[in-house]
Tab-separated table of C-alpha atoms in Angstrom:
chain	number	residue	atom	x	y	z
A	1	UNK	CA	5.516	-13.742	-20.662
A	2	UNK	CA	2.532	-10.993	-21.358
A	3	UNK	CA	0.886	-9.589	-17.534
A	4	UNK	CA	-3.291	-9.703	-17.268
A	5	UNK	CA	-3.648	-5.610	-18.673
A	6	UNK	CA	-7.078	-5.401	-17.600
A	7	UNK	CA	-6.495	-6.915	-13.729
A	8	UNK	CA	-3.180	-5.003	-13.156
A	9	UNK	CA	-5.398	-1.636	-14.087
A	10	UNK	CA	-7.841	-2.504	-12.090
A	11	UNK	CA	-5.520	-3.647	-9.130
A	12	UNK	CA	-3.950	0.270	-10.008
A	13	UNK	CA	-7.657	1.965	-9.919
A	14	UNK	CA	-9.052	0.056	-6.884
A	15	UNK	CA	-6.019	0.760	-5.154
A	16	UNK	CA	-6.279	4.243	-5.599
A	17	UNK	CA	-9.677	4.793	-4.426
A	18	UNK	CA	-9.441	2.393	-1.786
A	19	UNK	CA	-6.093	3.761	-0.162
A	20	UNK	CA	-7.348	6.843	0.222
A	21	UNK	CA	-10.587	6.057	1.580
A	22	UNK	CA	-8.759	4.209	3.532
A	23	UNK	CA	-6.165	6.646	4.598
A	24	UNK	CA	-9.256	9.033	6.078
A	25	UNK	CA	-10.309	5.483	7.549
A	26	UNK	CA	-7.562	5.603	9.567
A	27	UNK	CA	-7.716	8.963	10.408
A	28	UNK	CA	-11.032	8.244	12.252
A	29	UNK	CA	-10.282	5.333	13.824
A	30	UNK	CA	-6.958	6.936	15.792
A	31	UNK	CA	-9.044	9.716	16.818
A	32	UNK	CA	-11.885	7.422	18.479
A	33	UNK	CA	-9.225	4.960	19.588
A	34	UNK	CA	-6.134	7.971	20.760
A	35	UNK	CA	-3.807	5.483	19.928
A	36	UNK	CA	-1.301	8.355	18.875
A	37	UNK	CA	-2.499	11.887	19.015
A	38	UNK	CA	-2.148	13.899	16.007
A	39	UNK	CA	0.814	16.185	16.196
A	40	UNK	CA	0.386	17.731	12.400
A	41	UNK	CA	-2.598	19.940	11.496
A	42	UNK	CA	-6.417	18.428	9.688
A	43	UNK	CA	-5.231	19.599	6.469
A	44	UNK	CA	-1.779	18.328	6.167
A	45	UNK	CA	-2.782	14.287	7.554
A	46	UNK	CA	-5.814	14.656	5.421
A	47	UNK	CA	-2.978	15.019	2.397
A	48	UNK	CA	-0.408	13.084	3.141
A	49	UNK	CA	-3.032	10.203	4.676
A	50	UNK	CA	-4.586	10.206	1.421
A	51	UNK	CA	-1.000	9.917	-0.262
A	52	UNK	CA	0.343	7.713	1.672
A	53	UNK	CA	-2.784	5.156	1.333
A	54	UNK	CA	-3.416	5.611	-2.114
A	55	UNK	CA	0.454	4.533	-2.389
A	56	UNK	CA	-0.162	1.772	-0.300
A	57	UNK	CA	-3.480	1.033	-1.778
A	58	UNK	CA	-1.865	1.032	-5.028
A	59	UNK	CA	0.632	-1.907	-3.547
A	60	UNK	CA	-1.485	-3.744	-2.404
A	61	UNK	CA	-3.921	-4.030	-5.406
A	62	UNK	CA	-1.282	-4.996	-7.670
A	63	UNK	CA	-0.263	-7.301	-5.497
A	64	UNK	CA	-3.802	-8.760	-5.550
A	65	UNK	CA	-3.930	-8.786	-9.382
A	66	UNK	CA	-0.957	-10.418	-9.849
A	67	UNK	CA	-1.387	-12.897	-7.152
A	68	UNK	CA	-5.126	-13.598	-7.456
A	69	UNK	CA	-4.136	-16.728	-9.357
A	70	UNK	CA	-2.377	-18.688	-7.363
A	71	UNK	CA	-4.043	-17.412	-4.154
A	72	UNK	CA	-6.241	-20.380	-2.093
A	73	UNK	CA	-9.748	-18.579	-1.647
A	74	UNK	CA	-12.105	-18.286	-3.640
A	75	UNK	CA	-13.853	-14.775	-3.444
A	76	UNK	CA	-11.582	-11.305	-3.853
A	77	UNK	CA	-13.084	-10.226	-0.543
A	78	UNK	CA	-10.953	-12.829	1.038
A	79	UNK	CA	-8.049	-12.648	-1.509
A	80	UNK	CA	-7.887	-8.738	-0.697
A	81	UNK	CA	-7.525	-9.498	3.724
A	82	UNK	CA	-4.958	-11.337	3.070
A	83	UNK	CA	-2.628	-9.426	0.393
A	84	UNK	CA	-3.290	-6.668	2.467
A	85	UNK	CA	-1.953	-8.329	5.937
A	86	UNK	CA	0.567	-9.787	4.394
A	87	UNK	CA	2.397	-6.788	3.482
A	88	UNK	CA	1.670	-4.880	6.630
A	89	UNK	CA	3.515	-7.898	8.143
A	90	UNK	CA	5.826	-7.781	5.815
A	91	UNK	CA	6.640	-4.196	6.691
A	92	UNK	CA	6.114	-4.533	10.341
A	93	UNK	CA	8.683	-7.292	10.443
A	94	UNK	CA	11.108	-5.115	8.215
A	95	UNK	CA	10.033	-2.405	10.791
A	96	UNK	CA	10.882	-4.158	14.135
A	97	UNK	CA	14.543	-5.194	11.639
A	98	UNK	CA	15.102	-1.428	11.944
A	99	UNK	CA	13.770	-1.228	15.161
A	100	UNK	CA	16.863	-3.820	16.529
A	101	UNK	CA	19.307	-2.576	14.583
A	102	UNK	CA	18.698	1.274	15.877
A	103	UNK	CA	16.130	1.625	18.906
A	104	UNK	CA	17.131	5.219	18.973
A	105	UNK	CA	15.623	5.743	15.754
A	106	UNK	CA	12.712	3.123	15.371
A	107	UNK	CA	10.899	2.539	18.342
A	108	UNK	CA	8.153	0.225	17.780
A	109	UNK	CA	5.044	-0.143	19.890
A	110	UNK	CA	2.579	-2.468	20.353
A	111	UNK	CA	-0.907	-0.527	20.740
A	112	UNK	CA	0.172	1.023	17.538
A	113	UNK	CA	1.197	-1.976	16.032
A	114	UNK	CA	-2.182	-3.973	16.848
A	115	UNK	CA	-3.894	-0.666	15.256
A	116	UNK	CA	-1.845	-1.152	11.696
A	117	UNK	CA	-2.844	-4.586	11.698
A	118	UNK	CA	-6.697	-3.622	12.260
A	119	UNK	CA	-6.278	-0.915	9.597
A	120	UNK	CA	-4.346	-3.727	7.401
A	121	UNK	CA	-7.423	-5.942	7.731
A	122	UNK	CA	-9.560	-3.177	7.457
A	123	UNK	CA	-8.144	-2.310	3.903
A	124	UNK	CA	-8.159	-5.504	2.415
A	125	UNK	CA	-12.048	-5.141	3.434
A	126	UNK	CA	-12.087	-1.916	1.362
A	127	UNK	CA	-9.778	-3.460	-1.738
A	128	UNK	CA	-12.614	-6.078	-1.753
A	129	UNK	CA	-15.379	-4.183	-1.832
A	130	UNK	CA	-13.943	-1.887	-4.911
A	131	UNK	CA	-13.054	-4.479	-6.685
A	132	UNK	CA	-16.181	-6.304	-6.548
A	133	UNK	CA	-17.848	-2.818	-7.541
A	134	UNK	CA	-15.264	-2.232	-10.718
A	135	UNK	CA	-15.883	-6.114	-11.703
A	136	UNK	CA	-19.193	-5.401	-11.787
A	137	UNK	CA	-19.297	-1.929	-14.026
A	138	UNK	CA	-16.500	-3.947	-16.265
A	139	UNK	CA	-13.867	-1.449	-15.159
B	1	UNK	CA	10.256	-7.482	-38.778
B	2	UNK	CA	6.393	-7.729	-37.615
B	3	UNK	CA	7.495	-9.905	-35.131
B	4	UNK	CA	10.321	-7.948	-33.196
B	5	UNK	CA	7.668	-5.628	-33.771
B	6	UNK	CA	4.862	-7.469	-32.067
B	7	UNK	CA	7.339	-8.744	-29.070
B	8	UNK	CA	8.520	-5.506	-28.315
B	9	UNK	CA	4.831	-4.183	-28.166
B	10	UNK	CA	4.604	-7.017	-25.613
B	11	UNK	CA	7.924	-6.107	-23.492
B	12	UNK	CA	6.105	-2.427	-23.049
B	13	UNK	CA	3.459	-3.445	-21.840
B	14	UNK	CA	5.193	-5.795	-19.461
B	15	UNK	CA	7.725	-3.598	-18.355
B	16	UNK	CA	5.238	-0.259	-17.881
B	17	UNK	CA	3.460	-2.380	-14.764
B	18	UNK	CA	6.948	-3.913	-13.627
B	19	UNK	CA	8.213	-0.231	-13.335
B	20	UNK	CA	5.310	0.937	-11.806
B	21	UNK	CA	4.843	-1.635	-9.067
B	22	UNK	CA	8.749	-1.337	-8.177
B	23	UNK	CA	8.219	2.403	-8.135
B	24	UNK	CA	4.749	1.725	-5.433
B	25	UNK	CA	7.048	-0.471	-3.790
B	26	UNK	CA	9.541	2.263	-3.067
B	27	UNK	CA	7.761	4.812	-2.356
B	28	UNK	CA	5.674	2.310	0.251
B	29	UNK	CA	8.886	1.678	1.695
B	30	UNK	CA	10.670	5.334	1.642
B	31	UNK	CA	6.815	6.322	3.468
B	32	UNK	CA	6.810	3.787	5.956
B	33	UNK	CA	10.549	3.581	7.409
B	34	UNK	CA	10.809	7.511	7.018
B	35	UNK	CA	13.709	7.136	4.921
B	36	UNK	CA	15.273	10.909	5.116
B	37	UNK	CA	18.441	9.796	3.266
B	38	UNK	CA	16.284	8.679	0.229
B	39	UNK	CA	13.807	11.414	0.148
B	40	UNK	CA	14.287	14.761	2.358
B	41	UNK	CA	11.261	15.824	4.623
B	42	UNK	CA	9.460	12.359	4.197
B	43	UNK	CA	9.724	11.510	7.721
B	44	UNK	CA	8.209	14.926	9.189
B	45	UNK	CA	5.324	14.701	6.211
B	46	UNK	CA	4.094	11.148	6.673
B	47	UNK	CA	4.788	10.964	10.663
B	48	UNK	CA	1.672	10.653	11.560
B	49	UNK	CA	0.847	8.222	9.366
B	50	UNK	CA	3.199	6.187	9.794
B	51	UNK	CA	2.477	6.026	13.995
B	52	UNK	CA	-1.573	5.118	13.203
B	53	UNK	CA	-1.028	2.268	10.638
B	54	UNK	CA	1.440	0.599	13.304
B	55	UNK	CA	4.901	1.415	11.920
B	56	UNK	CA	8.131	1.853	14.813
B	57	UNK	CA	9.095	5.094	14.364
B	58	UNK	CA	11.341	7.677	17.324
């Protein structure tokens, strides 16, 4: 079985771009909401949010490229939101399990989880938009 | 012979994305859960990021 080469490459490309933008959006949103007071410097966070965002963006983008054929939605925008939210929920379930096993190490907070869910939706929106732009340009 | 070479090309084309997906998924888990035992310093490096995206941390 051969993978759709153009599809996964577009998933990686759009995932990197969307992920970095998402990382910066997350910083801005958290500054506005004040849910978590930043502990590191702005420069440090610019790098860590860009790298973290790009890594998660690639995962979401590639999963979107692979699963898009089977998802019961028409537009890539909806598909991207579905995939990003699903991956965030899976990661959260893992986090809550870790929290249950070692509560002194992993401390789950509801308000941060809610912000994370909103950010997952935003990642899907950004990825869907970037994907559409890439598709239009034939990249 | 040609068929074998063609199959190998297909295999490499498939293997590359699979390795990338696996690597990125592993990196995501390490970053999101701050797994110090696997990557030293990852907890502090992505501490704020983890809190902001709503993942459990201390």
